[in-house]
mmCIF file of C-alpha atoms and ligand atoms in Angstrom:
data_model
loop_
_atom_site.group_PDB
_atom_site.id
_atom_site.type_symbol
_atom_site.label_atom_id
_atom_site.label_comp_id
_atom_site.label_asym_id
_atom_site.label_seq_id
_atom_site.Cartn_x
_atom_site.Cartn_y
_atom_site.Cartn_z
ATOM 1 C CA UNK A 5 135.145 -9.165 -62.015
ATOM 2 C CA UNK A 6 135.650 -7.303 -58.786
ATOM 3 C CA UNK A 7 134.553 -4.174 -60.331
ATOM 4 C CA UNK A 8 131.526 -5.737 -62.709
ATOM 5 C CA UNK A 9 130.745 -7.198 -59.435
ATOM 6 C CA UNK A 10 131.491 -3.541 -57.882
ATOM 7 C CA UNK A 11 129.795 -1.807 -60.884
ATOM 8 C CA UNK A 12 126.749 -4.216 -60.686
ATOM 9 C CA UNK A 13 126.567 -3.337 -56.708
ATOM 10 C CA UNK A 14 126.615 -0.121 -57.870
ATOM 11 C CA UNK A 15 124.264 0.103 -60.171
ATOM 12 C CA UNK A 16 121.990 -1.473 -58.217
ATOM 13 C CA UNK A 17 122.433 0.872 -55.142
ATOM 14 C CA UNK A 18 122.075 3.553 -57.429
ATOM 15 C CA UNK A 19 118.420 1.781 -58.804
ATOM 16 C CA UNK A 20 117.635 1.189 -55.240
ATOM 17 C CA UNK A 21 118.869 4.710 -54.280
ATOM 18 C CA UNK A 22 116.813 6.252 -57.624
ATOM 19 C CA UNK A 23 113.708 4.014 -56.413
ATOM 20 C CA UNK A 24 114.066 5.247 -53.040
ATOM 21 C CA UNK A 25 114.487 8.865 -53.726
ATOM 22 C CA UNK A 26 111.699 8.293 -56.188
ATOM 23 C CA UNK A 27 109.389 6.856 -53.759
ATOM 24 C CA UNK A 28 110.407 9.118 -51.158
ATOM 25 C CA UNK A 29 109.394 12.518 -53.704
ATOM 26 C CA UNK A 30 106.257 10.218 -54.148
ATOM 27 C CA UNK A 31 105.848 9.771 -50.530
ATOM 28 C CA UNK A 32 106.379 13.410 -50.026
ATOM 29 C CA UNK A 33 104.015 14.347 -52.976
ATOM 30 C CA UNK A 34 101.824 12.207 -51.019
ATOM 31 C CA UNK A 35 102.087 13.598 -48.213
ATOM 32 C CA UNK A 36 101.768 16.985 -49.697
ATOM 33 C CA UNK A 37 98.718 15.978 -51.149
ATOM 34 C CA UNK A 38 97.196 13.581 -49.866
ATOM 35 C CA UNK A 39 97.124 14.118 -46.651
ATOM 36 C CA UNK A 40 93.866 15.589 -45.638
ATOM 37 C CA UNK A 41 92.244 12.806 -47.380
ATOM 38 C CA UNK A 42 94.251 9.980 -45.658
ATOM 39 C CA UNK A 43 92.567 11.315 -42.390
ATOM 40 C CA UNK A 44 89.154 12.112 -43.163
ATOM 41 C CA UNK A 45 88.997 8.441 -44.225
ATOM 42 C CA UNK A 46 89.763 7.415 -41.209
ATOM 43 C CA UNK A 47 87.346 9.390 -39.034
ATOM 44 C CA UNK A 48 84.631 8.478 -42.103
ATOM 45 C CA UNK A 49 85.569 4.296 -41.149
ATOM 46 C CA UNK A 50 85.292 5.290 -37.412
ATOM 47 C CA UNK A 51 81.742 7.368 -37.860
ATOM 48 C CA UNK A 52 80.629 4.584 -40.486
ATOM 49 C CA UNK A 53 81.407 2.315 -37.209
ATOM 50 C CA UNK A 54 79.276 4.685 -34.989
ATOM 51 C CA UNK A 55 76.637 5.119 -37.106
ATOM 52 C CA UNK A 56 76.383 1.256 -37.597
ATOM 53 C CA UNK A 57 76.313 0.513 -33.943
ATOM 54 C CA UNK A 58 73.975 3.232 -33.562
ATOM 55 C CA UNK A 59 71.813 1.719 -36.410
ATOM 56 C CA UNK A 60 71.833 -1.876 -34.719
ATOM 57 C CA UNK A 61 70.867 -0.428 -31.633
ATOM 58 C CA UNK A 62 67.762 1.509 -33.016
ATOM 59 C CA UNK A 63 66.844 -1.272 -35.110
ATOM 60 C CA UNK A 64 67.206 -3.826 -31.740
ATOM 61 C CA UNK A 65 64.971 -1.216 -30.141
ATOM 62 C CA UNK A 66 62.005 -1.246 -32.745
ATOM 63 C CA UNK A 67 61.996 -4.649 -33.154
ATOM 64 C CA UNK A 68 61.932 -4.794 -29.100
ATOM 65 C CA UNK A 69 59.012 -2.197 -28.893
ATOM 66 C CA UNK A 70 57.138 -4.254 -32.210
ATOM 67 C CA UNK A 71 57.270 -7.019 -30.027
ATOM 68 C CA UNK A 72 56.528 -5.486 -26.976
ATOM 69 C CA UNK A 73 53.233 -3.957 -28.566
ATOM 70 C CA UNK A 74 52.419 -7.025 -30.136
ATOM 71 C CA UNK A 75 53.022 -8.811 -26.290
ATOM 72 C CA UNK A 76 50.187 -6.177 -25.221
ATOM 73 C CA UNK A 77 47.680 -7.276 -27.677
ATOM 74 C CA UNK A 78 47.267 -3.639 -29.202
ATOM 75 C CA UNK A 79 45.983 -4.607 -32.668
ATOM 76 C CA UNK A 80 46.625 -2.479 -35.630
ATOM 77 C CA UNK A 81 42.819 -1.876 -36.278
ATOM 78 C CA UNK A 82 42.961 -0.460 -32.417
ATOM 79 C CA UNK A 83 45.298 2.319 -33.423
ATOM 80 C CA UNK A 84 43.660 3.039 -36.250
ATOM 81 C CA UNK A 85 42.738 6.482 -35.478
ATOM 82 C CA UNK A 86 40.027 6.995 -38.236
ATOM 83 C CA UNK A 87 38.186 3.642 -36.749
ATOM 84 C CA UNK A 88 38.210 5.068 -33.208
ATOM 85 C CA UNK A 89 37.170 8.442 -33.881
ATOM 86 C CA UNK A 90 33.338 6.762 -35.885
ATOM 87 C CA UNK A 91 33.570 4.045 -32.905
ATOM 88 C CA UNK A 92 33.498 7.193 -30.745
ATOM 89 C CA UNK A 93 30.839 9.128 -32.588
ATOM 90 C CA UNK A 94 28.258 5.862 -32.164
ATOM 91 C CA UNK A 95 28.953 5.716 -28.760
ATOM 92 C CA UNK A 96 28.052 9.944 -28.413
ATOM 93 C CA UNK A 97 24.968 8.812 -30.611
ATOM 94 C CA UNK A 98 24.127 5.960 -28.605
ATOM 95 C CA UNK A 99 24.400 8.542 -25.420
ATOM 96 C CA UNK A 100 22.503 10.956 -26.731
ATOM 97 C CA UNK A 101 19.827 8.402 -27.720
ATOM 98 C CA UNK A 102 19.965 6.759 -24.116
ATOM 99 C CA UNK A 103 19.454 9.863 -22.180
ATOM 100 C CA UNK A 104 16.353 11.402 -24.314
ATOM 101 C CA UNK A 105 14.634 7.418 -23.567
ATOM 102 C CA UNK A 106 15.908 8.126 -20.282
ATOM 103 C CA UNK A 107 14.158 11.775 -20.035
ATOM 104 C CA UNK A 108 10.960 10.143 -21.362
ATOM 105 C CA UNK A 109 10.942 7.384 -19.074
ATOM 106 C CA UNK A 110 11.328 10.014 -16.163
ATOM 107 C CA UNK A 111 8.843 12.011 -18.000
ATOM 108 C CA UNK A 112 6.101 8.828 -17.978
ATOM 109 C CA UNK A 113 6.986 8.091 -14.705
ATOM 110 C CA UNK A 114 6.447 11.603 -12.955
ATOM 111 C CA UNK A 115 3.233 11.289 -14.922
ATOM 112 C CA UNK A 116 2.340 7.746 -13.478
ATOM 113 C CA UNK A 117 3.289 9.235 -9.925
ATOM 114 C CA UNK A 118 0.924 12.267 -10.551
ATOM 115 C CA UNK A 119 -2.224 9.753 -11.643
ATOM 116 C CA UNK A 120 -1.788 7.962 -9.328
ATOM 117 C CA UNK A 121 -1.970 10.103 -6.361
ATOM 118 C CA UNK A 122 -4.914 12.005 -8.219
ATOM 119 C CA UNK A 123 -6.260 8.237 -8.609
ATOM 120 C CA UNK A 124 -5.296 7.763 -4.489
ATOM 121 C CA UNK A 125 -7.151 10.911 -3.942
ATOM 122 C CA UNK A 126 -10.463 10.203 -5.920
ATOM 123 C CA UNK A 127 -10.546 6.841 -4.475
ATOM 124 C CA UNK A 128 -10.547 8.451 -1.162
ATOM 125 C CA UNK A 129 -13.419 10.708 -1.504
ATOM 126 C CA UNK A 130 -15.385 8.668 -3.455
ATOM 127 C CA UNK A 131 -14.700 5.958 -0.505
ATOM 128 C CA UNK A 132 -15.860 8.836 1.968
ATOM 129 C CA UNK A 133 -19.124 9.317 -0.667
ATOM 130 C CA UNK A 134 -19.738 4.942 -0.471
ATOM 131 C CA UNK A 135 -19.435 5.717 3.622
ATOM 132 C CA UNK A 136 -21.665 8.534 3.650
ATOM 133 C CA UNK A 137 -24.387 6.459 1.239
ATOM 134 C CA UNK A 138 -24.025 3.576 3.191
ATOM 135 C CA UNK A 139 -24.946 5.028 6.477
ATOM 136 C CA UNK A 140 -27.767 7.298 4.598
ATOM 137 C CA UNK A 141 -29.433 3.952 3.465
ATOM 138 C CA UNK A 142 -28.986 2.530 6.457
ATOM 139 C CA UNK A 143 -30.975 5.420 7.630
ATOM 140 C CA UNK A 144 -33.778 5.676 5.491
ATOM 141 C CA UNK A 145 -34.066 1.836 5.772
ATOM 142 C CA UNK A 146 -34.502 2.070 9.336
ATOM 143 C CA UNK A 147 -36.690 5.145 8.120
ATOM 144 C CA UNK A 148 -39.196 3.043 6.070
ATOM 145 C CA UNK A 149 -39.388 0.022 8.385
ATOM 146 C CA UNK A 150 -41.027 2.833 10.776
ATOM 147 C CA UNK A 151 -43.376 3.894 8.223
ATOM 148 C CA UNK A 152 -43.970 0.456 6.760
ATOM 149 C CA UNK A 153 -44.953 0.001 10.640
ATOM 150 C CA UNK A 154 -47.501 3.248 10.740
ATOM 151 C CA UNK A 155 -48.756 2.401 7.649
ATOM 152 C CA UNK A 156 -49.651 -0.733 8.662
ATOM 153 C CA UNK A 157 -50.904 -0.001 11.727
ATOM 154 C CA UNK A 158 -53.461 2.487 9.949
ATOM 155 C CA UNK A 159 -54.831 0.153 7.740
ATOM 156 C CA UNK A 160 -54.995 -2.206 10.658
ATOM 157 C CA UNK A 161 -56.406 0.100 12.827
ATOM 158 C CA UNK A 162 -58.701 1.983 10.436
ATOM 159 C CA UNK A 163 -58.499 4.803 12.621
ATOM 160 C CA UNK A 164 -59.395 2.780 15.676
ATOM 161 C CA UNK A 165 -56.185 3.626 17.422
ATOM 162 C CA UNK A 166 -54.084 7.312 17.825
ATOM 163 C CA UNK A 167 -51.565 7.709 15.241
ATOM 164 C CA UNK A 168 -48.105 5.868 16.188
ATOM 165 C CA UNK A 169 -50.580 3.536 17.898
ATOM 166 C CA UNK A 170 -50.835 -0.415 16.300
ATOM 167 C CA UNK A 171 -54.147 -2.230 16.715
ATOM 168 C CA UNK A 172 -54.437 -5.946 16.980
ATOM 169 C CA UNK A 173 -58.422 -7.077 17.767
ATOM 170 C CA UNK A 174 -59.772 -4.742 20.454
ATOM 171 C CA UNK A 175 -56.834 -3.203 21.810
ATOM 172 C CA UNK A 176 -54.555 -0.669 20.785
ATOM 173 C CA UNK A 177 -50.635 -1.100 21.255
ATOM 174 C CA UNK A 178 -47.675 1.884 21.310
ATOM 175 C CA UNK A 179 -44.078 0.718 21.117
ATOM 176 C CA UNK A 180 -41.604 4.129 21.688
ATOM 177 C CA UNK A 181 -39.416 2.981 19.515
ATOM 178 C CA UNK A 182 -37.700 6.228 18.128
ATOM 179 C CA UNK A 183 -34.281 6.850 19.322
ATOM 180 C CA UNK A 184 -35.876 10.561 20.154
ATOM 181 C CA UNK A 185 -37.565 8.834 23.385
ATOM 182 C CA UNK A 186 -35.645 8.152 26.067
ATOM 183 C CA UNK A 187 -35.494 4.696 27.745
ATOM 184 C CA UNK A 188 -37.099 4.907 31.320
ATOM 185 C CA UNK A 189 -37.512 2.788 34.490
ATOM 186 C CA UNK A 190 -40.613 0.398 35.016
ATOM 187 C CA UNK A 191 -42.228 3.028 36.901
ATOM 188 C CA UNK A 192 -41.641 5.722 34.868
ATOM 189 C CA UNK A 193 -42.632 4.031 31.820
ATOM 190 C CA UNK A 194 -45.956 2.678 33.551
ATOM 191 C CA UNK A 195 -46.596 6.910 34.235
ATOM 192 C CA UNK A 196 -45.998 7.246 30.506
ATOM 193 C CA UNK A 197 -48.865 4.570 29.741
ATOM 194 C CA UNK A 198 -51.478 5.857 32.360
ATOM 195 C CA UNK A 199 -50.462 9.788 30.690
ATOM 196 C CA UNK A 200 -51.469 8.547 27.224
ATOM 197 C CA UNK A 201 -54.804 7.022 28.789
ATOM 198 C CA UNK A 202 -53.130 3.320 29.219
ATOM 199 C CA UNK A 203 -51.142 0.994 30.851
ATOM 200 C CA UNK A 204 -48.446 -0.990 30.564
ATOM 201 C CA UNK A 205 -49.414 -3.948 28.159
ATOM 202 C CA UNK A 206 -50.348 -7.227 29.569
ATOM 203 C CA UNK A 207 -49.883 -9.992 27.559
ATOM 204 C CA UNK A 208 -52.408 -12.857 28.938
ATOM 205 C CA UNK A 209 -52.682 -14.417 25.786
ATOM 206 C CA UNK A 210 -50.549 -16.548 23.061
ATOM 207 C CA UNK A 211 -52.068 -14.290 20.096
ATOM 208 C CA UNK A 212 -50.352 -11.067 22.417
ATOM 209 C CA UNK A 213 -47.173 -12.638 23.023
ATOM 210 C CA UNK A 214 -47.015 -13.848 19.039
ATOM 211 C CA UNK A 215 -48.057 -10.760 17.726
ATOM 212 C CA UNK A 216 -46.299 -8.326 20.173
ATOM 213 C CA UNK A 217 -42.725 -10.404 20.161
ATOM 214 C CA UNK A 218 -43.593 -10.494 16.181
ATOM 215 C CA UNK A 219 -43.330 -6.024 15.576
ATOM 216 C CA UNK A 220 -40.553 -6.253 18.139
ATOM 217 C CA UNK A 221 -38.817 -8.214 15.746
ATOM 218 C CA UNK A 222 -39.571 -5.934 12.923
ATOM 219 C CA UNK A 223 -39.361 -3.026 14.626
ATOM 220 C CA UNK A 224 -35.637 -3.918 16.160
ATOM 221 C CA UNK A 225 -32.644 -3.450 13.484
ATOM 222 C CA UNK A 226 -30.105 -4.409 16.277
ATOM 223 C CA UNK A 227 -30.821 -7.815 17.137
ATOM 224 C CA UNK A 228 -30.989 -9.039 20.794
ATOM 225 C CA UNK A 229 -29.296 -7.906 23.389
ATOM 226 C CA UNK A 230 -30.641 -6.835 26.937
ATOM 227 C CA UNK A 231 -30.793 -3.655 26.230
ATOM 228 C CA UNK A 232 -33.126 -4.010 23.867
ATOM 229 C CA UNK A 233 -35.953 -4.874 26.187
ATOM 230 C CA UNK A 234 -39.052 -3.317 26.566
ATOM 231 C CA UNK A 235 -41.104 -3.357 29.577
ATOM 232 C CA UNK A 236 -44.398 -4.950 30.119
ATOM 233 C CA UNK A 237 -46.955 -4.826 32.872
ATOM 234 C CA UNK A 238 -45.250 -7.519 34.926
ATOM 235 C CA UNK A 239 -44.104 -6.825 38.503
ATOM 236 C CA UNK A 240 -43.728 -9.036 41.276
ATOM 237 C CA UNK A 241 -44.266 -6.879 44.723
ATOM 238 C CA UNK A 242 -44.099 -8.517 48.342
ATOM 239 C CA UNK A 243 -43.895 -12.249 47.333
ATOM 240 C CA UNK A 244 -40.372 -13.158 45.389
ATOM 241 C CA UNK A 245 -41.994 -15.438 42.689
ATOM 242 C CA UNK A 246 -45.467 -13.716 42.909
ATOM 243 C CA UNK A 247 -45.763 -11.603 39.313
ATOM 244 C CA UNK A 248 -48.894 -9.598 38.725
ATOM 245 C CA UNK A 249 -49.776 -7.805 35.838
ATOM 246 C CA UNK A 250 -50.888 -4.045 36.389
ATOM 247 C CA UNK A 251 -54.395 -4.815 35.847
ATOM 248 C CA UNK A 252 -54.547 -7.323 39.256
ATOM 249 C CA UNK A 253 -54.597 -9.969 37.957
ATOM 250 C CA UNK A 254 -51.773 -12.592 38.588
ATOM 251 C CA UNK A 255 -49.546 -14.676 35.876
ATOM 252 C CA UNK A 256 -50.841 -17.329 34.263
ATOM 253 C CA UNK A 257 -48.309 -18.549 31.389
ATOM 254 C CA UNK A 258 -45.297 -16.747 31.604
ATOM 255 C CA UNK A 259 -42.943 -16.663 28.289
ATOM 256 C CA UNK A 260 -39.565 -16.921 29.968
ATOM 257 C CA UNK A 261 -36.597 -16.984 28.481
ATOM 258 C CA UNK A 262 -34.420 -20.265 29.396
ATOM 259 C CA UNK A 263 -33.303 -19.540 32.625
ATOM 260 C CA UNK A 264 -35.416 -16.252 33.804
ATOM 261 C CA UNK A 265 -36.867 -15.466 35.440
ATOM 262 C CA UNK A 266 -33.432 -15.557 37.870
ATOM 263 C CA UNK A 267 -34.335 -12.436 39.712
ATOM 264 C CA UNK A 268 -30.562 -11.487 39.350
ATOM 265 C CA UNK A 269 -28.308 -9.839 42.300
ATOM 266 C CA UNK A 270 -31.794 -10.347 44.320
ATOM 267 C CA UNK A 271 -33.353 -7.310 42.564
ATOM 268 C CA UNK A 272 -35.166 -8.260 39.531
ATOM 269 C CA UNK A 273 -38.712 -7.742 40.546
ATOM 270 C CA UNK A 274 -39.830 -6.360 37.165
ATOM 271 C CA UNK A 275 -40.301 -7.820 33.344
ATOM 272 C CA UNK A 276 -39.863 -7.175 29.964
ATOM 273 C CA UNK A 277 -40.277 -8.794 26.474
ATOM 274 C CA UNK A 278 -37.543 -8.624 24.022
ATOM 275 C CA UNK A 279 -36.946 -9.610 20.453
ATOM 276 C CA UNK A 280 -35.830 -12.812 20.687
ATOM 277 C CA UNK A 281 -35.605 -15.149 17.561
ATOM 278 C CA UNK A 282 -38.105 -17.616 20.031
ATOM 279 C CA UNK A 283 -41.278 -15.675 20.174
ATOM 280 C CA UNK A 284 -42.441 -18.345 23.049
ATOM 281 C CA UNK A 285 -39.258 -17.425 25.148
ATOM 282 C CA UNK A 286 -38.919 -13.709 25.267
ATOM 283 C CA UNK A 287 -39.234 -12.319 28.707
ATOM 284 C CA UNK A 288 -36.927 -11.458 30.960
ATOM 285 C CA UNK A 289 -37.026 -10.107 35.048
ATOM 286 C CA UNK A 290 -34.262 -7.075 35.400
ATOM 287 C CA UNK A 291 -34.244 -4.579 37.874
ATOM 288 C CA UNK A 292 -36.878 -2.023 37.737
ATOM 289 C CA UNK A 293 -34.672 0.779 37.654
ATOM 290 C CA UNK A 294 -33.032 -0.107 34.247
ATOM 291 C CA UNK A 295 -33.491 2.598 31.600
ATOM 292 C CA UNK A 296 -35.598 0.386 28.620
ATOM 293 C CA UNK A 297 -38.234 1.160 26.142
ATOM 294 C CA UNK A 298 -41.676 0.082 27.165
ATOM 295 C CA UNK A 299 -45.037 -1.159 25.539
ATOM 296 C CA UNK A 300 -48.798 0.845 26.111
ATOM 297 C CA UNK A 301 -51.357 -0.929 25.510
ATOM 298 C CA UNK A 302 -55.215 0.712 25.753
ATOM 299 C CA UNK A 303 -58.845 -0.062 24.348
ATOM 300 C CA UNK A 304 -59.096 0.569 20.817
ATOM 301 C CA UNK A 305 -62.449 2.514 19.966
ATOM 302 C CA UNK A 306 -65.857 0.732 18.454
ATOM 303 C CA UNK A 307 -66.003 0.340 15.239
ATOM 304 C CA UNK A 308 -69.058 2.029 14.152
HETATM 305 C C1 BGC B 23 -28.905 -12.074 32.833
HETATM 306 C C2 BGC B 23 -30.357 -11.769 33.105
HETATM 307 C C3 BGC B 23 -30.468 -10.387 33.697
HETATM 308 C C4 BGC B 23 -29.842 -9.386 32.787
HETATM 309 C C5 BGC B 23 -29.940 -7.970 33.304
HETATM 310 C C6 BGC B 23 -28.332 -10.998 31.999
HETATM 311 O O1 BGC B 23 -26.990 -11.218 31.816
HETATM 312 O O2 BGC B 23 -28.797 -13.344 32.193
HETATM 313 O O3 BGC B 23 -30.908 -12.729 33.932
HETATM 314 O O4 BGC B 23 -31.768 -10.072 33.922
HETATM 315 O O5 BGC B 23 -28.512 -9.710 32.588
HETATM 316 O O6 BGC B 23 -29.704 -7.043 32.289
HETATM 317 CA CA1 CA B 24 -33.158 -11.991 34.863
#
């Protein structure tokens, strides 16, 4: 029994030696073989591990950077290249377009500019032409009022009275009205009378004082003004208030303005008429020295 027992223990130390000397040749044969690939598999698991972290990470990254560009509100029509390059070409177009309307608008307005100061300069001249006319009528009305005057007085006078003379019933009346004769005192003026065979005018009458005060009026362009007197044979000498005419004989009615005579400053001994818009109320006493026009008055000749 011992030895079955012994025989059995035996035989199975011998199987188990057998399997473990078998698996120990295998082992080696294993080893002999097998062992490159045993350790490439290893580094393959370890790389496969790299790789997959690797893989994660890139993947966590475009999925980060997807989001990220979505965050930003870049749309995908916005990076379409194709899209942005005819969206650029318009807007060249549009440039291009802009700046020639732009050139022509310059171009119009350098042209307005021009006009007009051609326009500003025309205007001028032809403003310095209106001037020019306006004074040259002015003229040649003042022009035919004097000949509208002579004329008249011609026909009136019917060649009773000197040229530049006017007549009105008997007597014969000169008014130096051009601006070519000098204003002179009272004195002076008288000498002017008595050269052209005269005298200073006396106006006695209301006919005179109408009729003379009447061609002042149409003979004057200016209007009133004291200036614009002209000097009659009226003079007061040693007597303040005593007025003579040159003829002798003293005043009778006197056509005063309101006021005159005032015998002004104490030295108004002397009178003249004046164009006043009151034909009763035209005189005036000034002093005798002032520089005024002056009215001759002489006989006009006999009809025959
Ligand atoms: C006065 C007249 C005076 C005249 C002299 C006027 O202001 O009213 O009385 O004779 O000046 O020019
Ligand atoms: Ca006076």
């Amino acid at each position: 029994m011992v030895n079955t027992g012994q025989s059995r223990l035996d035989s199975d130390q011998y199987d188990d030696f057998n399997a473990e000397h078998e698996s120990m040749d295998n082992l080696q044969k294993v080893s002999l073989f097998t062992v490159r690939g045993y350790g490439s598999s290893k580094r393959y698991q370890l790389a496969t591990g790299v790789l997959g972290l690797i893989s994660a990470a890139l993947l966590m990254a475009v999925i980060g950077m997807a989001i990220q560009i979505k965050g930003m509100g870049v749309s995908q029509s916005s990076l379409n290249f194709t899209a942005v390059r005819s969206e650029l070409k318009l807007l060249r177009d549009d440039r291009v377009r802009l700046k020639a309307v732009m050139d022509s608008l310059q171009h119009d307005y350098d042209k307005a500019r021009s006009d007009r100061s051609l326009l500003q300069a025309q205007l001028d001249r032809e403003s310095a032409m209106s001037d020019r006319l306006l004074s040259q009528i002015k003229t040649l009305e003042e022009q035919k009022k004097r000949e509208d005057v002579r004329v008249l007085q011609l026909v009136r006078s019917c060649g009773r009275c000197p040229p530049g003379w006017e007549v009105m019933n008997d007597t014969c009346y000169y008014f130096p009205t051009s601006s070519g004769i000098p204003r002179k005192g009272w004195d002076d003026a008288k000498a002017d009378c008595i050269r052209q065979g005269g005298n200073l005018a006396t106006v006695d009458t209301l006919l005179k004082q109408t009729f003379l005060v009447g061609v002042l009026r149409v003979l004057n362009s200016e209007g009133f003004s004291y200036r614009s007197g002209f000097w009659i044979g009226l003079r007061q000498k040693d007597t303040e208030g005593a007025w003579h005419w040159t003829n002798g004989s003293s005043l009778g009615t006197g056509y005063w303005m309101d006021g005159e005579p005032n015998d002004d400053y104490g030295y108004e001994d002397c009178a003249a008429t004046y164009p006043t818009v009151n034909i009763l109320k035209s005189w005036n006493d000034a002093p005798c020295r002032h520089p005024l026009k002056w009215i001759c008055e002489k006989e006009a000749t006999a009809t025959s």
